[in-house]
Amino acid sequence: MIQGHGDDIYDYSGDIRHNFSSNVYHAIQMPGLCEHLQQSIGCIGNYPPAEMKSLERMLATRFQNRQEENLITNGATEAIYLIAQATAAAFDNDEVNRQRCLTAILIPTFSEYEDACRMHGHEVKHIRSLEEVTDEMNLVWLCNPNNPTGKVIPKVQLVESMMNHPHTVFVIDQSYEFFCQEELIQPREVALLGNCILLHSMTKKYSIPGLRLGYVTAPEPLAETLRQYRMPWSVNALASQACQYILEHADDFLFDIETYLQEAQHLNAELNTIGGIEALPTQTHFMLIHMPGKDSIVMKRRLVDEYGILIRSAHNFAGLNRHYIRVAAQSPEENKLLVNALRQLCEQ
């Protein structure tokens, strides 16, 4: 695991008043969930189910797919490491054609794909576009919408690439699927595609990063392979209670995503009025900012010390450097504070 993920508020003793560093929208209200967890606290006195079959049935009802195609995980991150482990094991167990798994990662993107694959002995190749995918690649990892760029690969392009490379498994991290308005691959479609694994995050959609909740949708044979390698009780009892509540009360968490994305575009435009930086185009609620004349780590430290604002330095994304930061849009008032702080620092 690299050092320097977002939401590293624990590394700063200063007063962080505005957190733009993770791709979580902090204004989502969840009083019902909090009350439910308080009332359910007694569940920590017992083991949770070793497998979350009842929750996976609820997902199947919601998505109109088979229960066996769903796998509840300890955040999308558990799924990432399970996929890397299970794929490597398949190669290790093939004594006739023993070789390393060849994994391609579409960069720049979330670092845990590469960390997980290298931990389990994959040969890792960085690619910049789907046109670089070849039949020799066993796995292709991509984030859609992508972290940190905010770009969305069109669904038709993804499906075409999967059809052109039927023996390559495409792992598509859709953790930010709720925060875009482009058409994406749906859970019920993975069985028909056959070589697609979708990762989903409740952390992002419901603003609960501390609970670590996610799920996988995959064709039944791939999902069953992942089950063989998962750790028992990986999803704790409170997280299980939260997942059930969310699935039963999904409408309670709805908010005006169109207005929020409009605010993100407004933030992007305001940032581009600041001399010396460029907020790159985005199709979601977070954005990558290029600052050719500034050091992202120094900028991050000054924003904390002088303004109580936390951002994400993007220097440790493969393919980027210390001239990039990433921010996620928050409320209009907070976004204005960020723009003013960056303007003042860039004018000095």
PDB file of N, CA, C and O in Angstrom, residues 139-194:
ATOM      1  N   LEU A 139      -5.411 -10.074 -17.532  1.00  0.00           N
ATOM      2  CA  LEU A 139      -6.287  -9.142 -16.831  1.00  0.00           C
ATOM      3  C   LEU A 139      -6.057  -7.734 -17.348  1.00  0.00           C
ATOM      4  O   LEU A 139      -4.904  -7.358 -17.628  1.00  0.00           O
ATOM      5  N   VAL A 140      -7.117  -6.959 -17.453  1.00  0.00           N
ATOM      6  CA  VAL A 140      -7.026  -5.522 -17.723  1.00  0.00           C
ATOM      7  C   VAL A 140      -7.809  -4.812 -16.632  1.00  0.00           C
ATOM      8  O   VAL A 140      -8.994  -5.113 -16.412  1.00  0.00           O
ATOM      9  N   TRP A 141      -7.149  -3.881 -15.937  1.00  0.00           N
ATOM     10  CA  TRP A 141      -7.771  -3.126 -14.853  1.00  0.00           C
ATOM     11  C   TRP A 141      -8.020  -1.695 -15.301  1.00  0.00           C
ATOM     12  O   TRP A 141      -7.132  -1.047 -15.875  1.00  0.00           O
ATOM     13  N   LEU A 142      -9.211  -1.200 -15.013  1.00  0.00           N
ATOM     14  CA  LEU A 142      -9.497   0.203 -15.277  1.00  0.00           C
ATOM     15  C   LEU A 142     -10.563   0.691 -14.324  1.00  0.00           C
ATOM     16  O   LEU A 142     -11.369  -0.087 -13.795  1.00  0.00           O
ATOM     17  N   CYS A 143     -10.561   1.979 -14.086  1.00  0.00           N
ATOM     18  CA  CYS A 143     -11.515   2.628 -13.197  1.00  0.00           C
ATOM     19  C   CYS A 143     -12.408   3.509 -14.056  1.00  0.00           C
ATOM     20  O   CYS A 143     -11.909   4.303 -14.867  1.00  0.00           O
ATOM     21  N   ASN A 144     -13.734   3.383 -13.910  1.00  0.00           N
ATOM     22  CA  ASN A 144     -14.659   4.079 -14.796  1.00  0.00           C
ATOM     23  C   ASN A 144     -15.931   4.490 -14.053  1.00  0.00           C
ATOM     24  O   ASN A 144     -16.738   3.625 -13.718  1.00  0.00           O
ATOM     25  N   PRO A 145     -16.108   5.785 -13.728  1.00  0.00           N
ATOM     26  CA  PRO A 145     -15.234   6.931 -13.975  1.00  0.00           C
ATOM     27  C   PRO A 145     -13.865   6.749 -13.327  1.00  0.00           C
ATOM     28  O   PRO A 145     -13.759   6.144 -12.262  1.00  0.00           O
ATOM     29  N   ASN A 146     -12.867   7.312 -14.001  1.00  0.00           N
ATOM     30  CA  ASN A 146     -11.498   7.055 -13.570  1.00  0.00           C
ATOM     31  C   ASN A 146     -11.065   7.969 -12.436  1.00  0.00           C
ATOM     32  O   ASN A 146     -11.345   9.158 -12.424  1.00  0.00           O
ATOM     33  N   ASN A 147     -10.368   7.380 -11.491  1.00  0.00           N
ATOM     34  CA  ASN A 147      -9.686   8.094 -10.427  1.00  0.00           C
ATOM     35  C   ASN A 147      -8.193   8.097 -10.773  1.00  0.00           C
ATOM     36  O   ASN A 147      -7.614   7.014 -10.914  1.00  0.00           O
ATOM     37  N   PRO A 148      -7.563   9.252 -11.009  1.00  0.00           N
ATOM     38  CA  PRO A 148      -7.960  10.581 -10.550  1.00  0.00           C
ATOM     39  C   PRO A 148      -8.480  11.538 -11.622  1.00  0.00           C
ATOM     40  O   PRO A 148      -8.775  12.687 -11.316  1.00  0.00           O
ATOM     41  N   THR A 149      -8.600  11.109 -12.881  1.00  0.00           N
ATOM     42  CA  THR A 149      -8.868  12.065 -13.952  1.00  0.00           C
ATOM     43  C   THR A 149     -10.332  12.476 -14.058  1.00  0.00           C
ATOM     44  O   THR A 149     -10.637  13.527 -14.615  1.00  0.00           O
ATOM     45  N   GLY A 150     -11.252  11.623 -13.575  1.00  0.00           N
ATOM     46  CA  GLY A 150     -12.671  11.921 -13.708  1.00  0.00           C
ATOM     47  C   GLY A 150     -13.237  11.611 -15.084  1.00  0.00           C
ATOM     48  O   GLY A 150     -14.400  11.912 -15.354  1.00  0.00           O
ATOM     49  N   LYS A 151     -12.455  10.979 -15.950  1.00  0.00           N
ATOM     50  CA  LYS A 151     -12.933  10.672 -17.295  1.00  0.00           C
ATOM     51  C   LYS A 151     -13.717   9.367 -17.309  1.00  0.00           C
ATOM     52  O   LYS A 151     -13.465   8.457 -16.524  1.00  0.00           O
ATOM     53  N   VAL A 152     -14.678   9.277 -18.242  1.00  0.00           N
ATOM     54  CA  VAL A 152     -15.503   8.087 -18.399  1.00  0.00           C
ATOM     55  C   VAL A 152     -15.268   7.502 -19.787  1.00  0.00           C
ATOM     56  O   VAL A 152     -15.393   8.203 -20.793  1.00  0.00           O
ATOM     57  N   ILE A 153     -14.912   6.211 -19.828  1.00  0.00           N
ATOM     58  CA  ILE A 153     -14.801   5.514 -21.108  1.00  0.00           C
ATOM     59  C   ILE A 153     -16.201   5.087 -21.535  1.00  0.00           C
ATOM     60  O   ILE A 153     -16.921   4.449 -20.759  1.00  0.00           O
ATOM     61  N   PRO A 154     -16.632   5.422 -22.746  1.00  0.00           N
ATOM     62  CA  PRO A 154     -17.992   5.058 -23.175  1.00  0.00           C
ATOM     63  C   PRO A 154     -18.237   3.555 -23.096  1.00  0.00           C
ATOM     64  O   PRO A 154     -17.354   2.749 -23.400  1.00  0.00           O
ATOM     65  N   LYS A 155     -19.432   3.204 -22.708  1.00  0.00           N
ATOM     66  CA  LYS A 155     -19.802   1.797 -22.563  1.00  0.00           C
ATOM     67  C   LYS A 155     -19.579   1.019 -23.856  1.00  0.00           C
ATOM     68  O   LYS A 155     -19.054  -0.111 -23.831  1.00  0.00           O
ATOM     69  N   VAL A 156     -19.956   1.586 -24.960  1.00  0.00           N
ATOM     70  CA  VAL A 156     -19.825   0.883 -26.234  1.00  0.00           C
ATOM     71  C   VAL A 156     -18.371   0.548 -26.529  1.00  0.00           C
ATOM     72  O   VAL A 156     -18.056  -0.525 -27.072  1.00  0.00           O
ATOM     73  N   GLN A 157     -17.459   1.426 -26.147  1.00  0.00           N
ATOM     74  CA  GLN A 157     -16.036   1.184 -26.371  1.00  0.00           C
ATOM     75  C   GLN A 157     -15.524   0.053 -25.480  1.00  0.00           C
ATOM     76  O   GLN A 157     -14.728  -0.793 -25.919  1.00  0.00           O
ATOM     77  N   LEU A 158     -15.983   0.030 -24.237  1.00  0.00           N
ATOM     78  CA  LEU A 158     -15.586  -1.040 -23.325  1.00  0.00           C
ATOM     79  C   LEU A 158     -16.092  -2.396 -23.814  1.00  0.00           C
ATOM     80  O   LEU A 158     -15.344  -3.384 -23.831  1.00  0.00           O
ATOM     81  N   VAL A 159     -17.360  -2.452 -24.191  1.00  0.00           N
ATOM     82  CA  VAL A 159     -17.942  -3.710 -24.641  1.00  0.00           C
ATOM     83  C   VAL A 159     -17.226  -4.204 -25.898  1.00  0.00           C
ATOM     84  O   VAL A 159     -16.939  -5.400 -26.046  1.00  0.00           O
ATOM     85  N   GLU A 160     -16.918  -3.307 -26.805  1.00  0.00           N
ATOM     86  CA  GLU A 160     -16.201  -3.685 -28.034  1.00  0.00           C
ATOM     87  C   GLU A 160     -14.842  -4.287 -27.696  1.00  0.00           C
ATOM     88  O   GLU A 160     -14.434  -5.297 -28.283  1.00  0.00           O
ATOM     89  N   SER A 161     -14.128  -3.680 -26.754  1.00  0.00           N
ATOM     90  CA  SER A 161     -12.810  -4.192 -26.373  1.00  0.00           C
ATOM     91  C   SER A 161     -12.926  -5.573 -25.737  1.00  0.00           C
ATOM     92  O   SER A 161     -12.121  -6.472 -26.014  1.00  0.00           O
ATOM     93  N   MET A 162     -13.946  -5.776 -24.904  1.00  0.00           N
ATOM     94  CA  MET A 162     -14.134  -7.093 -24.286  1.00  0.00           C
ATOM     95  C   MET A 162     -14.469  -8.151 -25.337  1.00  0.00           C
ATOM     96  O   MET A 162     -14.002  -9.286 -25.262  1.00  0.00           O
ATOM     97  N   MET A 163     -15.268  -7.782 -26.310  1.00  0.00           N
ATOM     98  CA  MET A 163     -15.629  -8.736 -27.358  1.00  0.00           C
ATOM     99  C   MET A 163     -14.435  -9.052 -28.252  1.00  0.00           C
ATOM    100  O   MET A 163     -14.294 -10.180 -28.731  1.00  0.00           O
ATOM    101  N   ASN A 164     -13.560  -8.071 -28.454  1.00  0.00           N
ATOM    102  CA  ASN A 164     -12.373  -8.286 -29.278  1.00  0.00           C
ATOM    103  C   ASN A 164     -11.327  -9.146 -28.571  1.00  0.00           C
ATOM    104  O   ASN A 164     -10.458  -9.728 -29.229  1.00  0.00           O
ATOM    105  N   HIS A 165     -11.410  -9.217 -27.232  1.00  0.00           N
ATOM    106  CA  HIS A 165     -10.428  -9.983 -26.449  1.00  0.00           C
ATOM    107  C   HIS A 165     -11.173 -10.878 -25.463  1.00  0.00           C
ATOM    108  O   HIS A 165     -11.117 -10.670 -24.246  1.00  0.00           O
ATOM    109  N   PRO A 166     -11.868 -11.901 -25.964  1.00  0.00           N
ATOM    110  CA  PRO A 166     -12.768 -12.705 -25.120  1.00  0.00           C
ATOM    111  C   PRO A 166     -12.065 -13.511 -24.039  1.00  0.00           C
ATOM    112  O   PRO A 166     -12.707 -13.936 -23.071  1.00  0.00           O
ATOM    113  N   HIS A 167     -10.752 -13.751 -24.175  1.00  0.00           N
ATOM    114  CA  HIS A 167     -10.030 -14.541 -23.181  1.00  0.00           C
ATOM    115  C   HIS A 167      -9.318 -13.658 -22.151  1.00  0.00           C
ATOM    116  O   HIS A 167      -8.619 -14.182 -21.274  1.00  0.00           O
ATOM    117  N   THR A 168      -9.491 -12.368 -22.252  1.00  0.00           N
ATOM    118  CA  THR A 168      -8.947 -11.417 -21.285  1.00  0.00           C
ATOM    119  C   THR A 168     -10.071 -10.991 -20.351  1.00  0.00           C
ATOM    120  O   THR A 168     -11.168 -10.659 -20.809  1.00  0.00           O
ATOM    121  N   VAL A 169      -9.811 -11.022 -19.053  1.00  0.00           N
ATOM    122  CA  VAL A 169     -10.814 -10.585 -18.077  1.00  0.00           C
ATOM    123  C   VAL A 169     -10.616  -9.095 -17.803  1.00  0.00           C
ATOM    124  O   VAL A 169      -9.512  -8.664 -17.444  1.00  0.00           O
ATOM    125  N   PHE A 170     -11.661  -8.321 -17.972  1.00  0.00           N
ATOM    126  CA  PHE A 170     -11.631  -6.888 -17.732  1.00  0.00           C
ATOM    127  C   PHE A 170     -12.210  -6.609 -16.344  1.00  0.00           C
ATOM    128  O   PHE A 170     -13.378  -6.904 -16.079  1.00  0.00           O
ATOM    129  N   VAL A 171     -11.380  -6.059 -15.464  1.00  0.00           N
ATOM    130  CA  VAL A 171     -11.825  -5.679 -14.126  1.00  0.00           C
ATOM    131  C   VAL A 171     -12.131  -4.190 -14.164  1.00  0.00           C
ATOM    132  O   VAL A 171     -11.221  -3.363 -14.332  1.00  0.00           O
ATOM    133  N   ILE A 172     -13.405  -3.840 -14.033  1.00  0.00           N
ATOM    134  CA  ILE A 172     -13.840  -2.452 -14.175  1.00  0.00           C
ATOM    135  C   ILE A 172     -14.322  -1.954 -12.820  1.00  0.00           C
ATOM    136  O   ILE A 172     -15.339  -2.424 -12.299  1.00  0.00           O
ATOM    137  N   ASP A 173     -13.594  -1.029 -12.263  1.00  0.00           N
ATOM    138  CA  ASP A 173     -13.925  -0.450 -10.962  1.00  0.00           C
ATOM    139  C   ASP A 173     -14.921   0.693 -11.184  1.00  0.00           C
ATOM    140  O   ASP A 173     -14.559   1.755 -11.681  1.00  0.00           O
ATOM    141  N   GLN A 174     -16.172   0.456 -10.813  1.00  0.00           N
ATOM    142  CA  GLN A 174     -17.216   1.460 -10.972  1.00  0.00           C
ATOM    143  C   GLN A 174     -17.586   2.090  -9.631  1.00  0.00           C
ATOM    144  O   GLN A 174     -18.750   2.424  -9.381  1.00  0.00           O
ATOM    145  N   SER A 175     -16.590   2.301  -8.783  1.00  0.00           N
ATOM    146  CA  SER A 175     -16.843   2.869  -7.461  1.00  0.00           C
ATOM    147  C   SER A 175     -17.535   4.219  -7.519  1.00  0.00           C
ATOM    148  O   SER A 175     -18.253   4.601  -6.593  1.00  0.00           O
ATOM    149  N   TYR A 176     -17.331   4.953  -8.616  1.00  0.00           N
ATOM    150  CA  TYR A 176     -17.906   6.299  -8.734  1.00  0.00           C
ATOM    151  C   TYR A 176     -19.078   6.336  -9.710  1.00  0.00           C
ATOM    152  O   TYR A 176     -19.419   7.390 -10.250  1.00  0.00           O
ATOM    153  N   GLU A 177     -19.693   5.181  -9.939  1.00  0.00           N
ATOM    154  CA  GLU A 177     -20.770   5.088 -10.933  1.00  0.00           C
ATOM    155  C   GLU A 177     -21.951   5.998 -10.615  1.00  0.00           C
ATOM    156  O   GLU A 177     -22.627   6.482 -11.522  1.00  0.00           O
ATOM    157  N   PHE A 178     -22.202   6.242  -9.338  1.00  0.00           N
ATOM    158  CA  PHE A 178     -23.332   7.083  -8.957  1.00  0.00           C
ATOM    159  C   PHE A 178     -23.076   8.546  -9.288  1.00  0.00           C
ATOM    160  O   PHE A 178     -24.015   9.326  -9.434  1.00  0.00           O
ATOM    161  N   PHE A 179     -21.801   8.910  -9.429  1.00  0.00           N
ATOM    162  CA  PHE A 179     -21.443  10.310  -9.598  1.00  0.00           C
ATOM    163  C   PHE A 179     -21.112  10.655 -11.054  1.00  0.00           C
ATOM    164  O   PHE A 179     -20.212  11.444 -11.324  1.00  0.00           O
ATOM    165  N   CYS A 180     -21.819  10.054 -11.967  1.00  0.00           N
ATOM    166  CA  CYS A 180     -21.705  10.462 -13.369  1.00  0.00           C
ATOM    167  C   CYS A 180     -23.044  10.188 -14.040  1.00  0.00           C
ATOM    168  O   CYS A 180     -23.877   9.451 -13.509  1.00  0.00           O
ATOM    169  N   GLN A 181     -23.247  10.764 -15.192  1.00  0.00           N
ATOM    170  CA  GLN A 181     -24.525  10.608 -15.903  1.00  0.00           C
ATOM    171  C   GLN A 181     -24.357   9.903 -17.240  1.00  0.00           C
ATOM    172  O   GLN A 181     -25.304   9.824 -18.027  1.00  0.00           O
ATOM    173  N   GLU A 182     -23.175   9.358 -17.491  1.00  0.00           N
ATOM    174  CA  GLU A 182     -22.941   8.587 -18.700  1.00  0.00           C
ATOM    175  C   GLU A 182     -23.420   7.145 -18.501  1.00  0.00           C
ATOM    176  O   GLU A 182     -23.487   6.649 -17.375  1.00  0.00           O
ATOM    177  N   GLU A 183     -23.724   6.469 -19.584  1.00  0.00           N
ATOM    178  CA  GLU A 183     -24.176   5.078 -19.509  1.00  0.00           C
ATOM    179  C   GLU A 183     -22.995   4.170 -19.190  1.00  0.00           C
ATOM    180  O   GLU A 183     -21.942   4.224 -19.827  1.00  0.00           O
ATOM    181  N   LEU A 184     -23.183   3.311 -18.182  1.00  0.00           N
ATOM    182  CA  LEU A 184     -22.153   2.369 -17.766  1.00  0.00           C
ATOM    183  C   LEU A 184     -22.685   0.941 -17.872  1.00  0.00           C
ATOM    184  O   LEU A 184     -23.883   0.715 -18.026  1.00  0.00           O
ATOM    185  N   ILE A 185     -21.784  -0.030 -17.765  1.00  0.00           N
ATOM    186  CA  ILE A 185     -22.182  -1.440 -17.774  1.00  0.00           C
ATOM    187  C   ILE A 185     -22.978  -1.736 -16.505  1.00  0.00           C
ATOM    188  O   ILE A 185     -22.601  -1.329 -15.408  1.00  0.00           O
ATOM    189  N   GLN A 186     -24.082  -2.450 -16.649  1.00  0.00           N
ATOM    190  CA  GLN A 186     -24.960  -2.766 -15.535  1.00  0.00           C
ATOM    191  C   GLN A 186     -24.664  -4.164 -14.979  1.00  0.00           C
ATOM    192  O   GLN A 186     -24.223  -5.054 -15.712  1.00  0.00           O
ATOM    193  N   PRO A 187     -24.918  -4.379 -13.673  1.00  0.00           N
ATOM    194  CA  PRO A 187     -24.635  -5.692 -13.077  1.00  0.00           C
ATOM    195  C   PRO A 187     -25.280  -6.858 -13.809  1.00  0.00           C
ATOM    196  O   PRO A 187     -24.678  -7.930 -13.932  1.00  0.00           O
ATOM    197  N   ARG A 188     -26.496  -6.683 -14.306  1.00  0.00           N
ATOM    198  CA  ARG A 188     -27.185  -7.796 -14.966  1.00  0.00           C
ATOM    199  C   ARG A 188     -26.549  -8.155 -16.308  1.00  0.00           C
ATOM    200  O   ARG A 188     -26.876  -9.197 -16.894  1.00  0.00           O
ATOM    201  N   GLU A 189     -25.644  -7.313 -16.816  1.00  0.00           N
ATOM    202  CA  GLU A 189     -25.036  -7.553 -18.126  1.00  0.00           C
ATOM    203  C   GLU A 189     -23.748  -8.365 -18.058  1.00  0.00           C
ATOM    204  O   GLU A 189     -23.269  -8.847 -19.089  1.00  0.00           O
ATOM    205  N   VAL A 190     -23.169  -8.546 -16.864  1.00  0.00           N
ATOM    206  CA  VAL A 190     -21.854  -9.184 -16.788  1.00  0.00           C
ATOM    207  C   VAL A 190     -21.909 -10.653 -17.203  1.00  0.00           C
ATOM    208  O   VAL A 190     -20.954 -11.177 -17.781  1.00  0.00           O
ATOM    209  N   ALA A 191     -23.009 -11.338 -16.901  1.00  0.00           N
ATOM    210  CA  ALA A 191     -23.102 -12.750 -17.261  1.00  0.00           C
ATOM    211  C   ALA A 191     -23.082 -12.931 -18.775  1.00  0.00           C
ATOM    212  O   ALA A 191     -22.489 -13.883 -19.296  1.00  0.00           O
ATOM    213  N   LEU A 192     -23.739 -12.016 -19.499  1.00  0.00           N
ATOM    214  CA  LEU A 192     -23.752 -12.096 -20.955  1.00  0.00           C
ATOM    215  C   LEU A 192     -22.387 -11.776 -21.540  1.00  0.00           C
ATOM    216  O   LEU A 192     -21.960 -12.397 -22.521  1.00  0.00           O
ATOM    217  N   LEU A 193     -21.674 -10.835 -20.929  1.00  0.00           N
ATOM    218  CA  LEU A 193     -20.350 -10.471 -21.429  1.00  0.00           C
ATOM    219  C   LEU A 193     -19.352 -11.590 -21.174  1.00  0.00           C
ATOM    220  O   LEU A 193     -18.500 -11.884 -22.024  1.00  0.00           O
ATOM    221  N   GLY A 194     -19.407 -12.192 -19.998  1.00  0.00           N
ATOM    222  CA  GLY A 194     -18.581 -13.362 -19.718  1.00  0.00           C
ATOM    223  C   GLY A 194     -17.186 -13.084 -19.200  1.00  0.00           C
ATOM    224  O   GLY A 194     -16.655 -13.861 -18.421  1.00  0.00           O
TER     225      GLY A 194
END
